[in-house]
mmCIF file of C-alpha atoms in Angstrom:
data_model
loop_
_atom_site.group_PDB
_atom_site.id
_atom_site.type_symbol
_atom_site.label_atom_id
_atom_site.label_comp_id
_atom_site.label_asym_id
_atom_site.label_seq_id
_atom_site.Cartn_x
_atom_site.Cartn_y
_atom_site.Cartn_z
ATOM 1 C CA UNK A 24 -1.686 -90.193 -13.182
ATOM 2 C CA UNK A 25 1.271 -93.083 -12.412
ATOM 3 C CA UNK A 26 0.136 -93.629 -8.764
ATOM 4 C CA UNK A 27 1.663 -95.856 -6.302
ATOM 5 C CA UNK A 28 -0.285 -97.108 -3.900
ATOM 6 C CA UNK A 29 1.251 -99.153 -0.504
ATOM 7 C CA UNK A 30 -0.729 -101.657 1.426
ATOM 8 C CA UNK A 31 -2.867 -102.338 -1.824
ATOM 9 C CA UNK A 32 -4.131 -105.540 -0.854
ATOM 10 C CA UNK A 33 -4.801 -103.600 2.973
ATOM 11 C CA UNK A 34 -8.756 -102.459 3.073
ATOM 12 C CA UNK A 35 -8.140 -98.652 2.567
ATOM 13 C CA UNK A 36 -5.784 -99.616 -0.064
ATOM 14 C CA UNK A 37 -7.704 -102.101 -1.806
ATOM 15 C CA UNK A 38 -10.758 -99.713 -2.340
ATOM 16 C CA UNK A 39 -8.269 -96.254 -3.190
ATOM 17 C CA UNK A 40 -6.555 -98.368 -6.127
ATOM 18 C CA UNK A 41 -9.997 -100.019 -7.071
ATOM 19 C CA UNK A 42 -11.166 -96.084 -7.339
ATOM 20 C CA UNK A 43 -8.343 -94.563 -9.110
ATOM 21 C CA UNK A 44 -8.547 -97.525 -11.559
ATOM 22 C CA UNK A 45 -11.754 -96.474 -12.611
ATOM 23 C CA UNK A 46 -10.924 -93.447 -13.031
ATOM 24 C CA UNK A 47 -8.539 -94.006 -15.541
ATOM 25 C CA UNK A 48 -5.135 -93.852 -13.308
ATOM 26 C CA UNK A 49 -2.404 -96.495 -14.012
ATOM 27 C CA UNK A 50 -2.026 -97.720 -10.423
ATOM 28 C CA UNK A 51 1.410 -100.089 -8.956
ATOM 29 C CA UNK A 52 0.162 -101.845 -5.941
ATOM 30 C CA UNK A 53 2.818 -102.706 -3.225
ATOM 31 C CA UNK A 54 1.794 -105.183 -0.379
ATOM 32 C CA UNK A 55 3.612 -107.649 1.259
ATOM 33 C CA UNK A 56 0.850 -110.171 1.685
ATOM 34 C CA UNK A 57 1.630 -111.114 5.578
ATOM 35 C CA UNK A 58 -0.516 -112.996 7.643
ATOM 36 C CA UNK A 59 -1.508 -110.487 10.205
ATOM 37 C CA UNK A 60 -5.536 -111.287 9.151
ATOM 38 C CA UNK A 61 -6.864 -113.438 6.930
ATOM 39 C CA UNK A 62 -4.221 -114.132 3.669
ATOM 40 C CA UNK A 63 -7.384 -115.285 1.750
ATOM 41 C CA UNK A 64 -9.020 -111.822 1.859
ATOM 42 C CA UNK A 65 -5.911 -110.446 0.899
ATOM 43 C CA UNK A 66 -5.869 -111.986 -1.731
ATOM 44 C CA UNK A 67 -9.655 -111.560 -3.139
ATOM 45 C CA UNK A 68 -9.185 -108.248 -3.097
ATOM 46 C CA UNK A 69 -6.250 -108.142 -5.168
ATOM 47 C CA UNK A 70 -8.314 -110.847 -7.517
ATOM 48 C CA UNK A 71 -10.609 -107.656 -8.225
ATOM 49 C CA UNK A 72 -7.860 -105.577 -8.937
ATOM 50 C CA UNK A 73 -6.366 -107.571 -11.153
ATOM 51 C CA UNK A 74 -9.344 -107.715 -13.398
ATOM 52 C CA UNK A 75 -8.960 -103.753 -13.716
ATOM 53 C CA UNK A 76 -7.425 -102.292 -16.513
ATOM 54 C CA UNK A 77 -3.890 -100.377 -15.097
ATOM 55 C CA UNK A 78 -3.046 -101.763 -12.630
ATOM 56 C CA UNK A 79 -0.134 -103.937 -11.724
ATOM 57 C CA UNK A 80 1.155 -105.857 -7.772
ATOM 58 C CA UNK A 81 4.582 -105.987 -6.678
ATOM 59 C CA UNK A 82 4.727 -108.405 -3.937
ATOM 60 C CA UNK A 83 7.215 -106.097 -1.975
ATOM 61 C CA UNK A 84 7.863 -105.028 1.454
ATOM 62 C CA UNK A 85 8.356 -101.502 2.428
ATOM 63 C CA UNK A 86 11.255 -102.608 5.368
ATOM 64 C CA UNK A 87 13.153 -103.835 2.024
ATOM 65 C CA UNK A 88 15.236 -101.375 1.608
ATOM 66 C CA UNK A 89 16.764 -102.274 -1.943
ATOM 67 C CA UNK A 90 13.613 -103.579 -3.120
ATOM 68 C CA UNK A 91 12.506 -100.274 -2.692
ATOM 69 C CA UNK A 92 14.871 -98.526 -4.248
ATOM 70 C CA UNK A 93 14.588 -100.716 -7.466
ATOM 71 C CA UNK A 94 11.191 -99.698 -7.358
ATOM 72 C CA UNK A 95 10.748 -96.269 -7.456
ATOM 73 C CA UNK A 96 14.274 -96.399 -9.878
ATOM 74 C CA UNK A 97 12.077 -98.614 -12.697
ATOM 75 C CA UNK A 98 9.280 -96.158 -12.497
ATOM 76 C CA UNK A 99 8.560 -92.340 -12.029
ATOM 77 C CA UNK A 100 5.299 -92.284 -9.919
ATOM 78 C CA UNK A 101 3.228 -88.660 -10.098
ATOM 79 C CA UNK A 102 1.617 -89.290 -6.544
ATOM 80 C CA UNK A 103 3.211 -92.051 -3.678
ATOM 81 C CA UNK A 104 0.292 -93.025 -1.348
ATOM 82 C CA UNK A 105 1.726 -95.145 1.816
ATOM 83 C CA UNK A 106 -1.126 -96.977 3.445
ATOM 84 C CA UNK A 107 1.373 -100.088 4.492
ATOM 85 C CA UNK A 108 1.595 -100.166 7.970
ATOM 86 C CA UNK A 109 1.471 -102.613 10.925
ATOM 87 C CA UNK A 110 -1.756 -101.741 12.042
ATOM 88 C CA UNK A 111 -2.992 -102.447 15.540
ATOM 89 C CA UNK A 112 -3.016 -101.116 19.200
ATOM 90 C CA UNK A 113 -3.299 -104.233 21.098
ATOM 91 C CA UNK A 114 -0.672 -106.162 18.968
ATOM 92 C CA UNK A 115 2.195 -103.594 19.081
ATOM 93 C CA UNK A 116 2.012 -104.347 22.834
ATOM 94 C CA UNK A 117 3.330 -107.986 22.018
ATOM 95 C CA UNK A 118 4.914 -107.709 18.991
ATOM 96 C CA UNK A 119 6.829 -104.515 18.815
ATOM 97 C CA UNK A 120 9.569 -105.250 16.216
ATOM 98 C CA UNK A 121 6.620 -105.865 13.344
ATOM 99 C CA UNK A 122 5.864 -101.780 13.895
ATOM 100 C CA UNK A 123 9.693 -100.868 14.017
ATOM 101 C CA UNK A 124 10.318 -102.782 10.394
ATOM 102 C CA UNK A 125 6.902 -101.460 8.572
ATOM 103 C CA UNK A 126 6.238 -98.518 10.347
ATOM 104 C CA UNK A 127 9.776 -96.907 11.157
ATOM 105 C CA UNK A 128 12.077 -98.561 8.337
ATOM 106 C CA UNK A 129 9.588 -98.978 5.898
ATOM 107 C CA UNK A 130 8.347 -95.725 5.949
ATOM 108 C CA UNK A 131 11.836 -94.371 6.305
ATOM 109 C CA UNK A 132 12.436 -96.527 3.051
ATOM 110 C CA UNK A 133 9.052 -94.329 1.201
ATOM 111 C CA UNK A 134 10.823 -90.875 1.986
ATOM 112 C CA UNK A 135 14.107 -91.861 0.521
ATOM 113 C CA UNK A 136 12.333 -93.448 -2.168
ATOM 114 C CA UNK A 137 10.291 -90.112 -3.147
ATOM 115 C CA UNK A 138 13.527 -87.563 -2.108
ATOM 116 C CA UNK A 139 15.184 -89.110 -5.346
ATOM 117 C CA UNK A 140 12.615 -89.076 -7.450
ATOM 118 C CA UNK A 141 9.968 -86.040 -6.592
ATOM 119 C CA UNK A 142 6.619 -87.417 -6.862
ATOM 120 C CA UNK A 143 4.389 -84.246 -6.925
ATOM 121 C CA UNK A 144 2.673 -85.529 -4.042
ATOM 122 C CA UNK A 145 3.410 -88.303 -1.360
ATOM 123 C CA UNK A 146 0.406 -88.860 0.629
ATOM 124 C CA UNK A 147 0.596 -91.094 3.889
ATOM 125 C CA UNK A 148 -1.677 -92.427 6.356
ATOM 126 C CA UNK A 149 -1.096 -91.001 10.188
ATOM 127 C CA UNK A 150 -4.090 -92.282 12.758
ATOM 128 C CA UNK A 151 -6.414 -90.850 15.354
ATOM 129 C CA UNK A 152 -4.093 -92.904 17.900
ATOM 130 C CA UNK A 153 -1.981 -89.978 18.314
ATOM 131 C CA UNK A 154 -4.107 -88.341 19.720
ATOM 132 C CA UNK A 155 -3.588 -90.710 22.969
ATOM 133 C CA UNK A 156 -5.751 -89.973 26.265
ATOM 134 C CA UNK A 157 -6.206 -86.149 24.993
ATOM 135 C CA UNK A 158 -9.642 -84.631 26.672
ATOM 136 C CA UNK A 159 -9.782 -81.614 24.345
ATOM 137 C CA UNK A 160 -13.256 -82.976 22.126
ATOM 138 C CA UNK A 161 -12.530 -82.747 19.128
ATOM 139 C CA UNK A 162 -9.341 -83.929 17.938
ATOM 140 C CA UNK A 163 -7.592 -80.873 15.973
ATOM 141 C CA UNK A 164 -4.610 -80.891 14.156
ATOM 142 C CA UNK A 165 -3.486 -78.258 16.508
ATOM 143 C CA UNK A 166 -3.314 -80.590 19.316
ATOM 144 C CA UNK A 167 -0.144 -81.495 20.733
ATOM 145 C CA UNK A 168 0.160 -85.115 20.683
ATOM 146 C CA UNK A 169 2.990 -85.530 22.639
ATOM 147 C CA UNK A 170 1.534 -88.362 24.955
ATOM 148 C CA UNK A 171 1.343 -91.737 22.770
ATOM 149 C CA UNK A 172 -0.682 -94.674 24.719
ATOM 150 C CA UNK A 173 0.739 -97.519 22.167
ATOM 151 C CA UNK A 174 3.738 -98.392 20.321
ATOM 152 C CA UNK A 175 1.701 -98.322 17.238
ATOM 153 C CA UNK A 176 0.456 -94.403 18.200
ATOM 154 C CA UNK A 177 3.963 -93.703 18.672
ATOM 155 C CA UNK A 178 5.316 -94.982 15.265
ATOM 156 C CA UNK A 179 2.255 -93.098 13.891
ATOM 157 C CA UNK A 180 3.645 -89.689 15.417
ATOM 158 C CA UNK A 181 7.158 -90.090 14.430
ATOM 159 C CA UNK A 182 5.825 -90.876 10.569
ATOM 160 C CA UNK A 183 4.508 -87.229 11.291
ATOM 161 C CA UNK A 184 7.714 -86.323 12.521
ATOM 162 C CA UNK A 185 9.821 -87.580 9.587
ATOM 163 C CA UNK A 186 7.774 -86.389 6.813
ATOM 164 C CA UNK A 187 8.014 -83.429 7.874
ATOM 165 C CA UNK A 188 11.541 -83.188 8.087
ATOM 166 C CA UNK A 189 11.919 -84.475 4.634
ATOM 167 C CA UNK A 190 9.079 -81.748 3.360
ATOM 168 C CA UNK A 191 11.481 -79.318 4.739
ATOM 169 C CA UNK A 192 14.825 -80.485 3.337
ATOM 170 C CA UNK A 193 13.891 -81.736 -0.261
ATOM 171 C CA UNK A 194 10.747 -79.443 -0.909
ATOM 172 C CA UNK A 195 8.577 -82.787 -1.026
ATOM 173 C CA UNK A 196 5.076 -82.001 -1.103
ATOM 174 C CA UNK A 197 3.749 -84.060 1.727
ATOM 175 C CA UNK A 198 -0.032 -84.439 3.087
ATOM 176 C CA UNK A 199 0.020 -86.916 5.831
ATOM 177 C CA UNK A 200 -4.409 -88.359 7.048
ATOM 178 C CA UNK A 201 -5.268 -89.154 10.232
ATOM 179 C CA UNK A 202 -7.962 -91.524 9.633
ATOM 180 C CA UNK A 203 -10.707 -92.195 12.629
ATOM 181 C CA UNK A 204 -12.136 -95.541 12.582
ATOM 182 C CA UNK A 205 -12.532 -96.397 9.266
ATOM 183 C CA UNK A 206 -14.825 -99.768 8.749
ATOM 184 C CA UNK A 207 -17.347 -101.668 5.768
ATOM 185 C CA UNK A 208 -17.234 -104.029 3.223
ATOM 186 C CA UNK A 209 -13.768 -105.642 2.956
ATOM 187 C CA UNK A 210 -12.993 -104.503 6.147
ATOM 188 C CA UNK A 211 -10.151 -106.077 8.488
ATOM 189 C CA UNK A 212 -11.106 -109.337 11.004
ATOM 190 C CA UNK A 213 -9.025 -107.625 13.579
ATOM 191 C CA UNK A 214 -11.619 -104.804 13.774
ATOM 192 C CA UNK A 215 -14.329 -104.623 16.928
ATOM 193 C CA UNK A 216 -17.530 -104.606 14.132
ATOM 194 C CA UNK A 217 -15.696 -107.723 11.696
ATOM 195 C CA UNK A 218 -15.486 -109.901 15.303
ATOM 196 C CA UNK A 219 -18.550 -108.594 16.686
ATOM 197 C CA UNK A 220 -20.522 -110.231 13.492
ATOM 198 C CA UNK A 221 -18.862 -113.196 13.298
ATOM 199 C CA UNK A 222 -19.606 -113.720 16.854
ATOM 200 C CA UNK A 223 -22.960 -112.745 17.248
ATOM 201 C CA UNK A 224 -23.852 -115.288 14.147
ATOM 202 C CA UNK A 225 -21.937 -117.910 15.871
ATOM 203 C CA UNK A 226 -24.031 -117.366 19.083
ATOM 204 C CA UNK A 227 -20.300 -116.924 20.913
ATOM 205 C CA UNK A 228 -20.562 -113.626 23.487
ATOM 206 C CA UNK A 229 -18.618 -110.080 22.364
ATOM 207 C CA UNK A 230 -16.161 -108.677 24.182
ATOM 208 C CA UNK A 231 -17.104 -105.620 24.691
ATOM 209 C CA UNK A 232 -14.134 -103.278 26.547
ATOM 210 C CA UNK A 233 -14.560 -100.536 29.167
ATOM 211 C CA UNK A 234 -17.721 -101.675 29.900
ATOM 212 C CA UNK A 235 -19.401 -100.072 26.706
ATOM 213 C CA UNK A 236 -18.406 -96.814 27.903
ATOM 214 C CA UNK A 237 -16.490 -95.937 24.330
ATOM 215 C CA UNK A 238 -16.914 -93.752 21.487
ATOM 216 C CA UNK A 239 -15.661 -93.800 18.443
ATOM 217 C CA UNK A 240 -15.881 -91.478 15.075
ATOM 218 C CA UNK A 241 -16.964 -94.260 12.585
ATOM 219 C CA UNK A 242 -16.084 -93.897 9.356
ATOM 220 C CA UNK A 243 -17.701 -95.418 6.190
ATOM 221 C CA UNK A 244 -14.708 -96.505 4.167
ATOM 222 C CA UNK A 245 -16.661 -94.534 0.737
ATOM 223 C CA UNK A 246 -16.150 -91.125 2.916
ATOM 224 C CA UNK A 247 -12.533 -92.021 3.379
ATOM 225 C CA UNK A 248 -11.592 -92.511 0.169
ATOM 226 C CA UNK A 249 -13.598 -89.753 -1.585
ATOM 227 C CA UNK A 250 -11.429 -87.644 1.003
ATOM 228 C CA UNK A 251 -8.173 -89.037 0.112
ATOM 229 C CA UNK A 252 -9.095 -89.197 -3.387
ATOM 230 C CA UNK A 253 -9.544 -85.142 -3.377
ATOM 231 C CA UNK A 254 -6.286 -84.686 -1.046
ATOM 232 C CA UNK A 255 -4.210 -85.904 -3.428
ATOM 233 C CA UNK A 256 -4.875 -83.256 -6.267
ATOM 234 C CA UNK A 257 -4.040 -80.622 -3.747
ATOM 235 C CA UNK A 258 -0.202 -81.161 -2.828
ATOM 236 C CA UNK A 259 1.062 -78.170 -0.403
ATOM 237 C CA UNK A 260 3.212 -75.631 -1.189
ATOM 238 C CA UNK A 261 5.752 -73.829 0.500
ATOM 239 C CA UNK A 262 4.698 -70.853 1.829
ATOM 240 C CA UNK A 263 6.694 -68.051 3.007
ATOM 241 C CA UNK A 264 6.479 -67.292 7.018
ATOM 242 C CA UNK A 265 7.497 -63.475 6.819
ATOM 243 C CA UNK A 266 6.512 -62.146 10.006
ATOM 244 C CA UNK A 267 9.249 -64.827 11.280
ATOM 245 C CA UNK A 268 11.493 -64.949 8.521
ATOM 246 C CA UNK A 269 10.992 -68.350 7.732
ATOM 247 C CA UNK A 270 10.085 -70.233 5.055
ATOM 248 C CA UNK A 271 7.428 -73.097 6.178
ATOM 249 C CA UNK A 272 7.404 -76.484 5.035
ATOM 250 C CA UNK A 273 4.873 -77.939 1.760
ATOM 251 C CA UNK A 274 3.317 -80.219 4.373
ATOM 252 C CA UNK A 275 -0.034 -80.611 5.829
ATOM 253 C CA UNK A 276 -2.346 -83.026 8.495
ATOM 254 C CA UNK A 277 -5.491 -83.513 8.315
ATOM 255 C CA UNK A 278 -7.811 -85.432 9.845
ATOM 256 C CA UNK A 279 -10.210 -87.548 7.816
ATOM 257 C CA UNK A 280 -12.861 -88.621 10.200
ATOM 258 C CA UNK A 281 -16.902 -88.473 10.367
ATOM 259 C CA UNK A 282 -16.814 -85.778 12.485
ATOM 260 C CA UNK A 283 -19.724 -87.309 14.654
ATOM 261 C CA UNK A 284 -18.843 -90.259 17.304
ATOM 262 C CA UNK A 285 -21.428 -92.704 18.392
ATOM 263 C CA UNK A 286 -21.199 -94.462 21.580
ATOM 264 C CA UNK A 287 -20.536 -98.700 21.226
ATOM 265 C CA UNK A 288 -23.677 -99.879 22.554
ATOM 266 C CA UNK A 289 -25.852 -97.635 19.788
ATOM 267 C CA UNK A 290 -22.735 -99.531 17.564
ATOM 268 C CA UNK A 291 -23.903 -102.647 18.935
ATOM 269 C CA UNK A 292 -27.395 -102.181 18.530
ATOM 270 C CA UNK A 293 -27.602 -101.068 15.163
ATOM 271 C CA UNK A 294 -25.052 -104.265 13.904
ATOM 272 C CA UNK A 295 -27.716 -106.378 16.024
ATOM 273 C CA UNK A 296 -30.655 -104.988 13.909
ATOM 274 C CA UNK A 297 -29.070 -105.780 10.497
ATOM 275 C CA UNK A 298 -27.856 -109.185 11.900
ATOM 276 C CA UNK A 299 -31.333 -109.903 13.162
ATOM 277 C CA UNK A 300 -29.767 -111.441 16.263
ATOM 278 C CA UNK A 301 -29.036 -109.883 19.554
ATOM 279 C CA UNK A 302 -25.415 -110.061 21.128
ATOM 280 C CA UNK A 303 -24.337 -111.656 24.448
ATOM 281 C CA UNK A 304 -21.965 -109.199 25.996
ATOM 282 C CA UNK A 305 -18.644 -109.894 27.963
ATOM 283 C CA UNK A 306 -18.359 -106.796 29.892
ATOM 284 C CA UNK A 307 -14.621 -105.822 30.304
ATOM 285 C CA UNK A 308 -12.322 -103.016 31.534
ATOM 286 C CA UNK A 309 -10.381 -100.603 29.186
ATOM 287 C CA UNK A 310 -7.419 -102.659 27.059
ATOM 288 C CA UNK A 311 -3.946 -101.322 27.559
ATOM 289 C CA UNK A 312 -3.075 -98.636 24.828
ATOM 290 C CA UNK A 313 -6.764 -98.137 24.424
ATOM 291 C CA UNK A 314 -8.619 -94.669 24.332
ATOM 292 C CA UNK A 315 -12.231 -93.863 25.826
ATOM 293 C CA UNK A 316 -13.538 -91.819 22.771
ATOM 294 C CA UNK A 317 -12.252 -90.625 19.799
ATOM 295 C CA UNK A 318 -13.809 -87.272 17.721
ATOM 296 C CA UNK A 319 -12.354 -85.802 14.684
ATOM 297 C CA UNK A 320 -12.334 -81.839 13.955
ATOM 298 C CA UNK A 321 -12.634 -81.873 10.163
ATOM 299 C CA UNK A 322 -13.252 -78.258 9.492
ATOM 300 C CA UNK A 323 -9.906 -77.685 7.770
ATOM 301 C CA UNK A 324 -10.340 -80.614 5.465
ATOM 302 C CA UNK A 325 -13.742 -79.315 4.817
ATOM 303 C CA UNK A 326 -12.683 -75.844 3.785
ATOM 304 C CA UNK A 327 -9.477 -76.938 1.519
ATOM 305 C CA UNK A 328 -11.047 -80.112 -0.150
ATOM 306 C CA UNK A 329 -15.185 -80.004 0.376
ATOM 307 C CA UNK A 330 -14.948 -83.104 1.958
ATOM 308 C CA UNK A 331 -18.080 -84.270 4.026
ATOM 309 C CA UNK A 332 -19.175 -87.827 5.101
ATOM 310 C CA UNK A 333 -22.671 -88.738 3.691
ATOM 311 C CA UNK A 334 -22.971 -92.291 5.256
ATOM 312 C CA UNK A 335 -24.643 -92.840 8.309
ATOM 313 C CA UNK A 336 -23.543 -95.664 10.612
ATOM 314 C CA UNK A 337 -27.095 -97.313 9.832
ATOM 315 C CA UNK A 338 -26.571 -97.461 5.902
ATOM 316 C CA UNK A 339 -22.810 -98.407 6.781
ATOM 317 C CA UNK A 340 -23.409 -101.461 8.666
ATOM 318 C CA UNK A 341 -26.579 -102.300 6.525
ATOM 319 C CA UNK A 342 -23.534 -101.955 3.273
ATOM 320 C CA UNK A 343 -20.743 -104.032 5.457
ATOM 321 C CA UNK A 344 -23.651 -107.074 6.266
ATOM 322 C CA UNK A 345 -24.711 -107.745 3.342
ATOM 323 C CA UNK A 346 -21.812 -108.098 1.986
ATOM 324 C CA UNK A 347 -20.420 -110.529 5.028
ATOM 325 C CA UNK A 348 -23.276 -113.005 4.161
ATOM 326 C CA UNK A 349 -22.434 -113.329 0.610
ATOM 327 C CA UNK A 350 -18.829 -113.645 1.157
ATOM 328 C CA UNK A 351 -18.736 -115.575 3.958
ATOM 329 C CA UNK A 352 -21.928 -117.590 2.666
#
């Protein structure tokens, strides 16, 4: 397949192009290279990608509205995959116009972009933040997620909200992934595990929020994209709604998650263990736009795709380690 692939220099991005490369897919890899984290890892990840046979970069942002439509006019792409976003809970709380442009515009931008051209699948990443304060354990698709936390939650929920509407109007088969947590190798800096281990090998304490009282549904980033990887050869189709004379939508939500949370401090511990070093902690109260636990309800994914996650947190962080020594060596 032609795929493109936004946010290719982004971590999920990065390592969904790197697969579909070697695979044999021709991939176009949109990014706009901005200094959120670290430029220089950026930038080694697209150094790998470069080296693959197929695949090409278009220094481009998605809030570009006529760069965007040159794009998808010089080439027909089979499958669209949007993983550009602002990313981030606590910075949308002091920089909300970055999550506006990428998030809202940008993505706006996408769905124009694949209404004039009908890709046979446009796949884009959604987040567990939707789910906001919700008690139900776990997280279905069914949920209403009416009650965002942060700006970035909310821009998450209205990409949900859009994609739908455009599944509706223009028949665009749309799958939209609520990823949980995703972490390893490559991994953002802005992430709790990425500081945690440059801290703890500094000797500098870890700010650890809500007193350690958290849990989160890890995910090893080779789960993630072996799920997306399948999603994408299964675009939805429109189904008729009989008993309500309707005709339903070619969309679908999943969640993409490892279905088994783990609280911080096991987190902690097991990152300690492969580090060989033990953390100082800097107990703290929750963070504004920040959730207690977080559990995703895969079963649907399960039964359409035969997705599973295989990787447990203790061969994940032993994977995302060793490869912080050597690159950061």
């Amino acid at each position: 397949m032609n795929v493109l692939v936004t946010g290719a220099a982004g971590f999920i991005g990065f390592f969904l192009s790197k697969k579909l490369l070697e695979r044999g897919d021709t991939v176009v890899g949109v990014d706009n290279l901005n200094d959120y984290y670290d430029v220089a890892l950026k930038k080694g990840r697209l150094e790998i990608l470069n080296r693959l046979d197929g695949f090409s970069f278009e220094l481009l942002d998605i809030s570009d509205r006529e760069g965007v439509e040159k794009l998808f006019a010089a080439t027909r792409f089979d499958v669209v995959v949007n993983l550009a976003a602002q990313a981030g809970v606590r910075y949308s709380i002091d920089n909300p116009h970055a999550y506006v442009d990428s998030n809202l515009t940008g993505f706006a931008n996408l769905l124009e972009g694949c209404r004039h051209s009908k890709p046979a699948h446009f796949v884009y990443a959604s987040s567990s933040s939707v789910y906001g304060q919700n008690r139900k354990m776990p997280f279905s698709v069914t949920d209403t997620v009416d009650h965002p936390v942060s700006l970035y939650a909310a821009t998450k929920k209205s990409n949900e909200l859009m994609a739908h509407a455009y599944a509706h109007l223009y028949s665009i088969p749309v799958t939209g992934l609520r990823f949980f947590t995703v972490y390893g190798p490559w991994g953002r800096p802005d992430m709790a595990y990425f500081k945690f281990t440059k801290a703890i090998l500094a000797g500098e304490p870890i700010d650890v929020y809500n007193h350690g009282n958290m849990r989160r549904d890890f995910t090893y980033i080779d789960d993630i994209i072996k799920g997306v990887v399948k999603v994408m050869g299964i675009p939805p189709e429109r189904t008729a709604d009989k008993e309500n004379n309707e005709t339903t939508a070619p969309y679908r939500l999943y969640n993409i998650g490892n279905n088994e949370p783990v609280e911080l401090g096991h987190y902690i511990e097991v990152l300690e263990k492969h580090l060989g070093k033990k953390a100082v902690k800097n107990m703290l109260p929750m963070q504004p736009g920040d959730v207690p636990a977080t559990y995703a309800d895969i079963d649907s994914l399960t039964r359409d795709t035969g997705f599973k996650p295989e990787t447990t947190i203790d061969e994940g962080l032993g994977h995302f380690v060793r490869w912080y020594r050597k690159f950061y060596a």
